[in-house]
Amino acid sequence: MTMTPDDAACERRPEDEWPDMEKSWCIPKMLDFVSYHEPLGAVLAVCTALLFLLALAILGIFIRHHHTPIIQASNHQLSYLLLSSLVCCFLGPFLFIGHRRPFTCAVRQAAFGVTFATCVSTVLAKPVVVLAAFQPPDKLVCTLGDLMAPTACELYGAWDHDDGKV
């Protein structure tokens, strides 16, 4: 918005301009973005495409051999979720390359954040599942209690096992 001291109303400034310090006139914006035509953009796009194809190939191998013991032993549901979110995560940088558009501005950070959080959550869930498979139930509660909240282990330790009273 620009306003001269004599004006009673403000006029809207163009999107590609900034106001000066006195807010009396506008300065053109310098737009900086990573382009596919620059070396950095080209390398980023190629690396992203290769990692996307690698994650997609591994997901395809997992799906094709889902009946084998090694895939089933590796908690295949979490592996499918992890690989699918990695595939989506590797597509994220394509939203950051090139001119900004209203759609890419609105979607890119949210999409990358959701897919990255899903990746991290599944990576953290895999050891908990393995721990749950090999720990006796009483030790599992204390171990998970130490990881999540110390009070869970204390409550379990205070529980009277014979008659079910605290």
mmCIF file with all atom_site columns, C-alpha atoms in Angstrom:
data_model
loop_
_atom_site.group_PDB
_atom_site.id
_atom_site.type_symbol
_atom_site.label_atom_id
_atom_site.label_alt_id
_atom_site.label_comp_id
_atom_site.label_asym_id
_atom_site.label_entity_id
_atom_site.label_seq_id
_atom_site.pdbx_PDB_ins_code
_atom_site.Cartn_x
_atom_site.Cartn_y
_atom_site.Cartn_z
_atom_site.occupancy
_atom_site.B_iso_or_equiv
_atom_site.pdbx_formal_charge
_atom_site.auth_seq_id
_atom_site.auth_comp_id
_atom_site.auth_asym_id
_atom_site.auth_atom_id
_atom_site.pdbx_PDB_model_num
ATOM 1   C CA . MET A 1 1   ? 0.000  0.000   0.000   1.00 0.00 ? 1   MET A CA 1
ATOM 2   C CA . THR A 1 2   ? 1.297  3.418   -0.864  1.00 0.00 ? 2   THR A CA 1
ATOM 3   C CA . MET A 1 3   ? -0.010 6.673   0.483   1.00 0.00 ? 3   MET A CA 1
ATOM 4   C CA . THR A 1 4   ? 1.130  10.201  -0.085  1.00 0.00 ? 4   THR A CA 1
ATOM 5   C CA . PRO A 1 5   ? 0.623  12.699  2.741   1.00 0.00 ? 5   PRO A CA 1
ATOM 6   C CA . ASP A 1 6   ? -2.066 14.595  0.797   1.00 0.00 ? 6   ASP A CA 1
ATOM 7   C CA . ASP A 1 7   ? -4.087 11.510  -0.154  1.00 0.00 ? 7   ASP A CA 1
ATOM 8   C CA . ALA A 1 8   ? -7.072 10.414  1.863   1.00 0.00 ? 8   ALA A CA 1
ATOM 9   C CA . ALA A 1 9   ? -6.992 6.874   0.419   1.00 0.00 ? 9   ALA A CA 1
ATOM 10  C CA . CYS A 1 10  ? -4.284 4.288   -0.117  1.00 0.00 ? 10  CYS A CA 1
ATOM 11  C CA . GLU A 1 11  ? -3.561 2.629   -3.403  1.00 0.00 ? 11  GLU A CA 1
ATOM 12  C CA . ARG A 1 12  ? -2.479 -0.975  -3.674  1.00 0.00 ? 12  ARG A CA 1
ATOM 13  C CA . ARG A 1 13  ? 1.107  -1.510  -4.805  1.00 0.00 ? 13  ARG A CA 1
ATOM 14  C CA . PRO A 1 14  ? 1.975  -4.234  -7.354  1.00 0.00 ? 14  PRO A CA 1
ATOM 15  C CA . GLU A 1 15  ? 3.086  -7.673  -6.099  1.00 0.00 ? 15  GLU A CA 1
ATOM 16  C CA . ASP A 1 16  ? 6.509  -7.343  -7.707  1.00 0.00 ? 16  ASP A CA 1
ATOM 17  C CA . GLU A 1 17  ? 7.462  -4.124  -5.875  1.00 0.00 ? 17  GLU A CA 1
ATOM 18  C CA . TRP A 1 18  ? 8.521  -3.128  -2.337  1.00 0.00 ? 18  TRP A CA 1
ATOM 19  C CA . PRO A 1 19  ? 7.790  0.241   -0.676  1.00 0.00 ? 19  PRO A CA 1
ATOM 20  C CA . ASP A 1 20  ? 10.760 2.493   0.080   1.00 0.00 ? 20  ASP A CA 1
ATOM 21  C CA . MET A 1 21  ? 11.665 3.663   3.611   1.00 0.00 ? 21  MET A CA 1
ATOM 22  C CA . GLU A 1 22  ? 9.279  6.640   3.529   1.00 0.00 ? 22  GLU A CA 1
ATOM 23  C CA . LYS A 1 23  ? 6.591  4.529   1.842   1.00 0.00 ? 23  LYS A CA 1
ATOM 24  C CA . SER A 1 24  ? 6.149  7.181   -0.822  1.00 0.00 ? 24  SER A CA 1
ATOM 25  C CA . TRP A 1 25  ? 7.123  5.146   -3.899  1.00 0.00 ? 25  TRP A CA 1
ATOM 26  C CA . CYS A 1 26  ? 7.891  1.536   -4.812  1.00 0.00 ? 26  CYS A CA 1
ATOM 27  C CA . ILE A 1 27  ? 11.120 -0.288  -5.630  1.00 0.00 ? 27  ILE A CA 1
ATOM 28  C CA . PRO A 1 28  ? 11.088 -3.345  -7.928  1.00 0.00 ? 28  PRO A CA 1
ATOM 29  C CA . LYS A 1 29  ? 11.626 -6.678  -6.140  1.00 0.00 ? 29  LYS A CA 1
ATOM 30  C CA . MET A 1 30  ? 14.561 -8.866  -7.096  1.00 0.00 ? 30  MET A CA 1
ATOM 31  C CA . LEU A 1 31  ? 13.193 -12.387 -7.434  1.00 0.00 ? 31  LEU A CA 1
ATOM 32  C CA . ASP A 1 32  ? 15.611 -15.145 -6.431  1.00 0.00 ? 32  ASP A CA 1
ATOM 33  C CA . PHE A 1 33  ? 14.784 -18.779 -7.039  1.00 0.00 ? 33  PHE A CA 1
ATOM 34  C CA . VAL A 1 34  ? 16.511 -22.020 -7.947  1.00 0.00 ? 34  VAL A CA 1
ATOM 35  C CA . SER A 1 35  ? 16.035 -22.788 -11.612 1.00 0.00 ? 35  SER A CA 1
ATOM 36  C CA . TYR A 1 36  ? 16.323 -26.072 -13.478 1.00 0.00 ? 36  TYR A CA 1
ATOM 37  C CA . HIS A 1 37  ? 18.684 -24.283 -15.876 1.00 0.00 ? 37  HIS A CA 1
ATOM 38  C CA . GLU A 1 38  ? 21.262 -23.495 -13.174 1.00 0.00 ? 38  GLU A CA 1
ATOM 39  C CA . PRO A 1 39  ? 23.810 -26.150 -12.110 1.00 0.00 ? 39  PRO A CA 1
ATOM 40  C CA . LEU A 1 40  ? 22.471 -26.290 -8.544  1.00 0.00 ? 40  LEU A CA 1
ATOM 41  C CA . GLY A 1 41  ? 18.894 -26.787 -9.703  1.00 0.00 ? 41  GLY A CA 1
ATOM 42  C CA . ALA A 1 42  ? 19.884 -29.411 -12.260 1.00 0.00 ? 42  ALA A CA 1
ATOM 43  C CA . VAL A 1 43  ? 21.980 -31.393 -9.743  1.00 0.00 ? 43  VAL A CA 1
ATOM 44  C CA . LEU A 1 44  ? 19.207 -31.177 -7.141  1.00 0.00 ? 44  LEU A CA 1
ATOM 45  C CA . ALA A 1 45  ? 16.619 -32.356 -9.654  1.00 0.00 ? 45  ALA A CA 1
ATOM 46  C CA . VAL A 1 46  ? 18.758 -35.287 -10.850 1.00 0.00 ? 46  VAL A CA 1
ATOM 47  C CA . CYS A 1 47  ? 19.632 -36.411 -7.302  1.00 0.00 ? 47  CYS A CA 1
ATOM 48  C CA . THR A 1 48  ? 16.003 -36.104 -6.242  1.00 0.00 ? 48  THR A CA 1
ATOM 49  C CA . ALA A 1 49  ? 14.807 -38.102 -9.253  1.00 0.00 ? 49  ALA A CA 1
ATOM 50  C CA . LEU A 1 50  ? 17.390 -40.854 -8.650  1.00 0.00 ? 50  LEU A CA 1
ATOM 51  C CA . LEU A 1 51  ? 16.508 -41.150 -4.958  1.00 0.00 ? 51  LEU A CA 1
ATOM 52  C CA . PHE A 1 52  ? 12.805 -41.184 -5.835  1.00 0.00 ? 52  PHE A CA 1
ATOM 53  C CA . LEU A 1 53  ? 13.369 -44.025 -8.310  1.00 0.00 ? 53  LEU A CA 1
ATOM 54  C CA . LEU A 1 54  ? 15.529 -45.924 -5.795  1.00 0.00 ? 54  LEU A CA 1
ATOM 55  C CA . ALA A 1 55  ? 12.869 -45.704 -3.072  1.00 0.00 ? 55  ALA A CA 1
ATOM 56  C CA . LEU A 1 56  ? 10.180 -46.654 -5.589  1.00 0.00 ? 56  LEU A CA 1
ATOM 57  C CA . ALA A 1 57  ? 12.215 -49.678 -6.749  1.00 0.00 ? 57  ALA A CA 1
ATOM 58  C CA . ILE A 1 58  ? 12.742 -50.849 -3.167  1.00 0.00 ? 58  ILE A CA 1
ATOM 59  C CA . LEU A 1 59  ? 9.033  -50.418 -2.460  1.00 0.00 ? 59  LEU A CA 1
ATOM 60  C CA . GLY A 1 60  ? 8.276  -52.463 -5.584  1.00 0.00 ? 60  GLY A CA 1
ATOM 61  C CA . ILE A 1 61  ? 10.646 -55.218 -4.425  1.00 0.00 ? 61  ILE A CA 1
ATOM 62  C CA . PHE A 1 62  ? 8.998  -55.261 -1.007  1.00 0.00 ? 62  PHE A CA 1
ATOM 63  C CA . ILE A 1 63  ? 5.521  -55.485 -2.538  1.00 0.00 ? 63  ILE A CA 1
ATOM 64  C CA . ARG A 1 64  ? 6.560  -58.152 -5.050  1.00 0.00 ? 64  ARG A CA 1
ATOM 65  C CA . HIS A 1 65  ? 8.140  -60.339 -2.354  1.00 0.00 ? 65  HIS A CA 1
ATOM 66  C CA . HIS A 1 66  ? 5.648  -59.613 0.431   1.00 0.00 ? 66  HIS A CA 1
ATOM 67  C CA . HIS A 1 67  ? 5.083  -63.322 1.127   1.00 0.00 ? 67  HIS A CA 1
ATOM 68  C CA . THR A 1 68  ? 8.742  -64.079 1.951   1.00 0.00 ? 68  THR A CA 1
ATOM 69  C CA . PRO A 1 69  ? 9.757  -64.501 5.615   1.00 0.00 ? 69  PRO A CA 1
ATOM 70  C CA . ILE A 1 70  ? 12.370 -61.737 5.525   1.00 0.00 ? 70  ILE A CA 1
ATOM 71  C CA . ILE A 1 71  ? 9.806  -59.126 4.414   1.00 0.00 ? 71  ILE A CA 1
ATOM 72  C CA . GLN A 1 72  ? 7.188  -60.311 6.890   1.00 0.00 ? 72  GLN A CA 1
ATOM 73  C CA . ALA A 1 73  ? 9.770  -60.363 9.711   1.00 0.00 ? 73  ALA A CA 1
ATOM 74  C CA . SER A 1 74  ? 10.740 -56.752 8.999   1.00 0.00 ? 74  SER A CA 1
ATOM 75  C CA . ASN A 1 75  ? 7.235  -55.544 9.899   1.00 0.00 ? 75  ASN A CA 1
ATOM 76  C CA . HIS A 1 76  ? 6.118  -55.057 6.321   1.00 0.00 ? 76  HIS A CA 1
ATOM 77  C CA . GLN A 1 77  ? 3.278  -52.620 7.119   1.00 0.00 ? 77  GLN A CA 1
ATOM 78  C CA . LEU A 1 78  ? 5.687  -50.124 8.674   1.00 0.00 ? 78  LEU A CA 1
ATOM 79  C CA . SER A 1 79  ? 8.181  -50.743 5.855   1.00 0.00 ? 79  SER A CA 1
ATOM 80  C CA . TYR A 1 80  ? 5.517  -49.998 3.228   1.00 0.00 ? 80  TYR A CA 1
ATOM 81  C CA . LEU A 1 81  ? 4.551  -46.823 5.078   1.00 0.00 ? 81  LEU A CA 1
ATOM 82  C CA . LEU A 1 82  ? 8.182  -45.750 5.435   1.00 0.00 ? 82  LEU A CA 1
ATOM 83  C CA . LEU A 1 83  ? 9.014  -46.389 1.790   1.00 0.00 ? 83  LEU A CA 1
ATOM 84  C CA . SER A 1 84  ? 5.827  -44.704 0.557   1.00 0.00 ? 84  SER A CA 1
ATOM 85  C CA . SER A 1 85  ? 6.514  -41.611 2.631   1.00 0.00 ? 85  SER A CA 1
ATOM 86  C CA . LEU A 1 86  ? 10.135 -41.601 1.424   1.00 0.00 ? 86  LEU A CA 1
ATOM 87  C CA . VAL A 1 87  ? 8.886  -41.694 -2.169  1.00 0.00 ? 87  VAL A CA 1
ATOM 88  C CA . CYS A 1 88  ? 6.657  -38.683 -1.436  1.00 0.00 ? 88  CYS A CA 1
ATOM 89  C CA . CYS A 1 89  ? 9.469  -36.974 0.483   1.00 0.00 ? 89  CYS A CA 1
ATOM 90  C CA . PHE A 1 90  ? 11.807 -37.278 -2.492  1.00 0.00 ? 90  PHE A CA 1
ATOM 91  C CA . LEU A 1 91  ? 9.211  -35.592 -4.700  1.00 0.00 ? 91  LEU A CA 1
ATOM 92  C CA . GLY A 1 92  ? 9.117  -32.582 -2.349  1.00 0.00 ? 92  GLY A CA 1
ATOM 93  C CA . PRO A 1 93  ? 12.186 -30.733 -3.675  1.00 0.00 ? 93  PRO A CA 1
ATOM 94  C CA . PHE A 1 94  ? 10.549 -30.455 -7.104  1.00 0.00 ? 94  PHE A CA 1
ATOM 95  C CA . LEU A 1 95  ? 8.063  -28.053 -5.494  1.00 0.00 ? 95  LEU A CA 1
ATOM 96  C CA . PHE A 1 96  ? 10.961 -25.828 -4.355  1.00 0.00 ? 96  PHE A CA 1
ATOM 97  C CA . ILE A 1 97  ? 12.643 -25.571 -7.780  1.00 0.00 ? 97  ILE A CA 1
ATOM 98  C CA . GLY A 1 98  ? 11.408 -23.007 -10.280 1.00 0.00 ? 98  GLY A CA 1
ATOM 99  C CA . HIS A 1 99  ? 9.220  -19.913 -10.133 1.00 0.00 ? 99  HIS A CA 1
ATOM 100 C CA . ARG A 1 100 ? 6.888  -19.648 -7.156  1.00 0.00 ? 100 ARG A CA 1
ATOM 101 C CA . ARG A 1 101 ? 3.238  -20.096 -7.939  1.00 0.00 ? 101 ARG A CA 1
ATOM 102 C CA . PRO A 1 102 ? 0.322  -19.745 -5.513  1.00 0.00 ? 102 PRO A CA 1
ATOM 103 C CA . PHE A 1 103 ? -0.260 -23.518 -5.432  1.00 0.00 ? 103 PHE A CA 1
ATOM 104 C CA . THR A 1 104 ? 3.386  -24.446 -4.802  1.00 0.00 ? 104 THR A CA 1
ATOM 105 C CA . CYS A 1 105 ? 3.758  -21.769 -2.142  1.00 0.00 ? 105 CYS A CA 1
ATOM 106 C CA . ALA A 1 106 ? 0.727  -23.084 -0.284  1.00 0.00 ? 106 ALA A CA 1
ATOM 107 C CA . VAL A 1 107 ? 1.581  -26.772 -0.576  1.00 0.00 ? 107 VAL A CA 1
ATOM 108 C CA . ARG A 1 108 ? 5.338  -27.232 -0.536  1.00 0.00 ? 108 ARG A CA 1
ATOM 109 C CA . GLN A 1 109 ? 6.180  -26.757 3.140   1.00 0.00 ? 109 GLN A CA 1
ATOM 110 C CA . ALA A 1 110 ? 3.097  -28.544 4.412   1.00 0.00 ? 110 ALA A CA 1
ATOM 111 C CA . ALA A 1 111 ? 3.576  -31.502 2.065   1.00 0.00 ? 111 ALA A CA 1
ATOM 112 C CA . PHE A 1 112 ? 7.236  -31.878 2.926   1.00 0.00 ? 112 PHE A CA 1
ATOM 113 C CA . GLY A 1 113 ? 6.524  -31.507 6.650   1.00 0.00 ? 113 GLY A CA 1
ATOM 114 C CA . VAL A 1 114 ? 3.844  -34.202 6.667   1.00 0.00 ? 114 VAL A CA 1
ATOM 115 C CA . THR A 1 115 ? 5.872  -36.689 4.642   1.00 0.00 ? 115 THR A CA 1
ATOM 116 C CA . PHE A 1 116 ? 9.045  -36.046 6.642   1.00 0.00 ? 116 PHE A CA 1
ATOM 117 C CA . ALA A 1 117 ? 7.194  -36.417 9.952   1.00 0.00 ? 117 ALA A CA 1
ATOM 118 C CA . THR A 1 118 ? 5.733  -39.711 8.704   1.00 0.00 ? 118 THR A CA 1
ATOM 119 C CA . CYS A 1 119 ? 9.226  -40.944 7.792   1.00 0.00 ? 119 CYS A CA 1
ATOM 120 C CA . VAL A 1 120 ? 10.652 -40.035 11.184  1.00 0.00 ? 120 VAL A CA 1
ATOM 121 C CA . SER A 1 121 ? 7.670  -41.568 13.015  1.00 0.00 ? 121 SER A CA 1
ATOM 122 C CA . THR A 1 122 ? 7.951  -44.888 11.191  1.00 0.00 ? 122 THR A CA 1
ATOM 123 C CA . VAL A 1 123 ? 11.720 -45.014 11.733  1.00 0.00 ? 123 VAL A CA 1
ATOM 124 C CA . LEU A 1 124 ? 11.127 -44.453 15.446  1.00 0.00 ? 124 LEU A CA 1
ATOM 125 C CA . ALA A 1 125 ? 8.258  -46.972 15.553  1.00 0.00 ? 125 ALA A CA 1
ATOM 126 C CA . LYS A 1 126 ? 10.308 -49.848 14.121  1.00 0.00 ? 126 LYS A CA 1
ATOM 127 C CA . PRO A 1 127 ? 12.573 -50.276 17.202  1.00 0.00 ? 127 PRO A CA 1
ATOM 128 C CA . VAL A 1 128 ? 9.557  -50.060 19.520  1.00 0.00 ? 128 VAL A CA 1
ATOM 129 C CA . VAL A 1 129 ? 7.908  -52.912 17.614  1.00 0.00 ? 129 VAL A CA 1
ATOM 130 C CA . VAL A 1 130 ? 11.112 -54.991 17.800  1.00 0.00 ? 130 VAL A CA 1
ATOM 131 C CA . LEU A 1 131 ? 11.421 -54.203 21.495  1.00 0.00 ? 131 LEU A CA 1
ATOM 132 C CA . ALA A 1 132 ? 7.819  -55.245 22.045  1.00 0.00 ? 132 ALA A CA 1
ATOM 133 C CA . ALA A 1 133 ? 8.411  -58.544 20.249  1.00 0.00 ? 133 ALA A CA 1
ATOM 134 C CA . PHE A 1 134 ? 11.415 -59.614 22.330  1.00 0.00 ? 134 PHE A CA 1
ATOM 135 C CA . GLN A 1 135 ? 10.657 -58.201 25.791  1.00 0.00 ? 135 GLN A CA 1
ATOM 136 C CA . PRO A 1 136 ? 8.483  -59.914 28.404  1.00 0.00 ? 136 PRO A CA 1
ATOM 137 C CA . PRO A 1 137 ? 5.332  -57.863 29.120  1.00 0.00 ? 137 PRO A CA 1
ATOM 138 C CA . ASP A 1 138 ? 6.407  -56.687 32.596  1.00 0.00 ? 138 ASP A CA 1
ATOM 139 C CA . LYS A 1 139 ? 9.798  -55.442 31.378  1.00 0.00 ? 139 LYS A CA 1
ATOM 140 C CA . LEU A 1 140 ? 8.182  -53.908 28.290  1.00 0.00 ? 140 LEU A CA 1
ATOM 141 C CA . VAL A 1 141 ? 5.986  -51.599 30.356  1.00 0.00 ? 141 VAL A CA 1
ATOM 142 C CA . CYS A 1 142 ? 8.966  -50.336 32.353  1.00 0.00 ? 142 CYS A CA 1
ATOM 143 C CA . THR A 1 143 ? 11.153 -49.944 29.271  1.00 0.00 ? 143 THR A CA 1
ATOM 144 C CA . LEU A 1 144 ? 8.479  -48.121 27.299  1.00 0.00 ? 144 LEU A CA 1
ATOM 145 C CA . GLY A 1 145 ? 7.644  -46.151 30.430  1.00 0.00 ? 145 GLY A CA 1
ATOM 146 C CA . ASP A 1 146 ? 11.246 -44.988 30.665  1.00 0.00 ? 146 ASP A CA 1
ATOM 147 C CA . LEU A 1 147 ? 11.114 -43.939 27.023  1.00 0.00 ? 147 LEU A CA 1
ATOM 148 C CA . MET A 1 148 ? 7.736  -42.196 27.109  1.00 0.00 ? 148 MET A CA 1
ATOM 149 C CA . ALA A 1 149 ? 6.954  -41.140 30.648  1.00 0.00 ? 149 ALA A CA 1
ATOM 150 C CA . PRO A 1 150 ? 8.659  -42.221 33.889  1.00 0.00 ? 150 PRO A CA 1
ATOM 151 C CA . THR A 1 151 ? 5.312  -42.382 35.670  1.00 0.00 ? 151 THR A CA 1
ATOM 152 C CA . ALA A 1 152 ? 4.187  -45.376 33.581  1.00 0.00 ? 152 ALA A CA 1
ATOM 153 C CA . CYS A 1 153 ? 6.952  -47.529 35.078  1.00 0.00 ? 153 CYS A CA 1
ATOM 154 C CA . GLU A 1 154 ? 6.263  -46.201 38.563  1.00 0.00 ? 154 GLU A CA 1
ATOM 155 C CA . LEU A 1 155 ? 2.553  -46.968 38.250  1.00 0.00 ? 155 LEU A CA 1
ATOM 156 C CA . TYR A 1 156 ? 3.318  -50.468 37.025  1.00 0.00 ? 156 TYR A CA 1
ATOM 157 C CA . GLY A 1 157 ? 5.751  -51.024 39.896  1.00 0.00 ? 157 GLY A CA 1
ATOM 158 C CA . ALA A 1 158 ? 3.168  -49.801 42.432  1.00 0.00 ? 158 ALA A CA 1
ATOM 159 C CA . TRP A 1 159 ? 0.504  -52.178 41.096  1.00 0.00 ? 159 TRP A CA 1
ATOM 160 C CA . ASP A 1 160 ? -0.151 -55.133 43.378  1.00 0.00 ? 160 ASP A CA 1
ATOM 161 C CA . HIS A 1 161 ? -0.043 -58.130 41.044  1.00 0.00 ? 161 HIS A CA 1
ATOM 162 C CA . ASP A 1 162 ? -1.980 -60.522 43.294  1.00 0.00 ? 162 ASP A CA 1
ATOM 163 C CA . ASP A 1 163 ? -5.290 -58.764 43.831  1.00 0.00 ? 163 ASP A CA 1
ATOM 164 C CA . GLY A 1 164 ? -5.178 -55.985 41.194  1.00 0.00 ? 164 GLY A CA 1
ATOM 165 C CA . LYS A 1 165 ? -5.061 -53.085 43.711  1.00 0.00 ? 165 LYS A CA 1
ATOM 166 C CA . VAL A 1 166 ? -2.728 -50.142 43.816  1.00 0.00 ? 166 VAL A CA 1
#
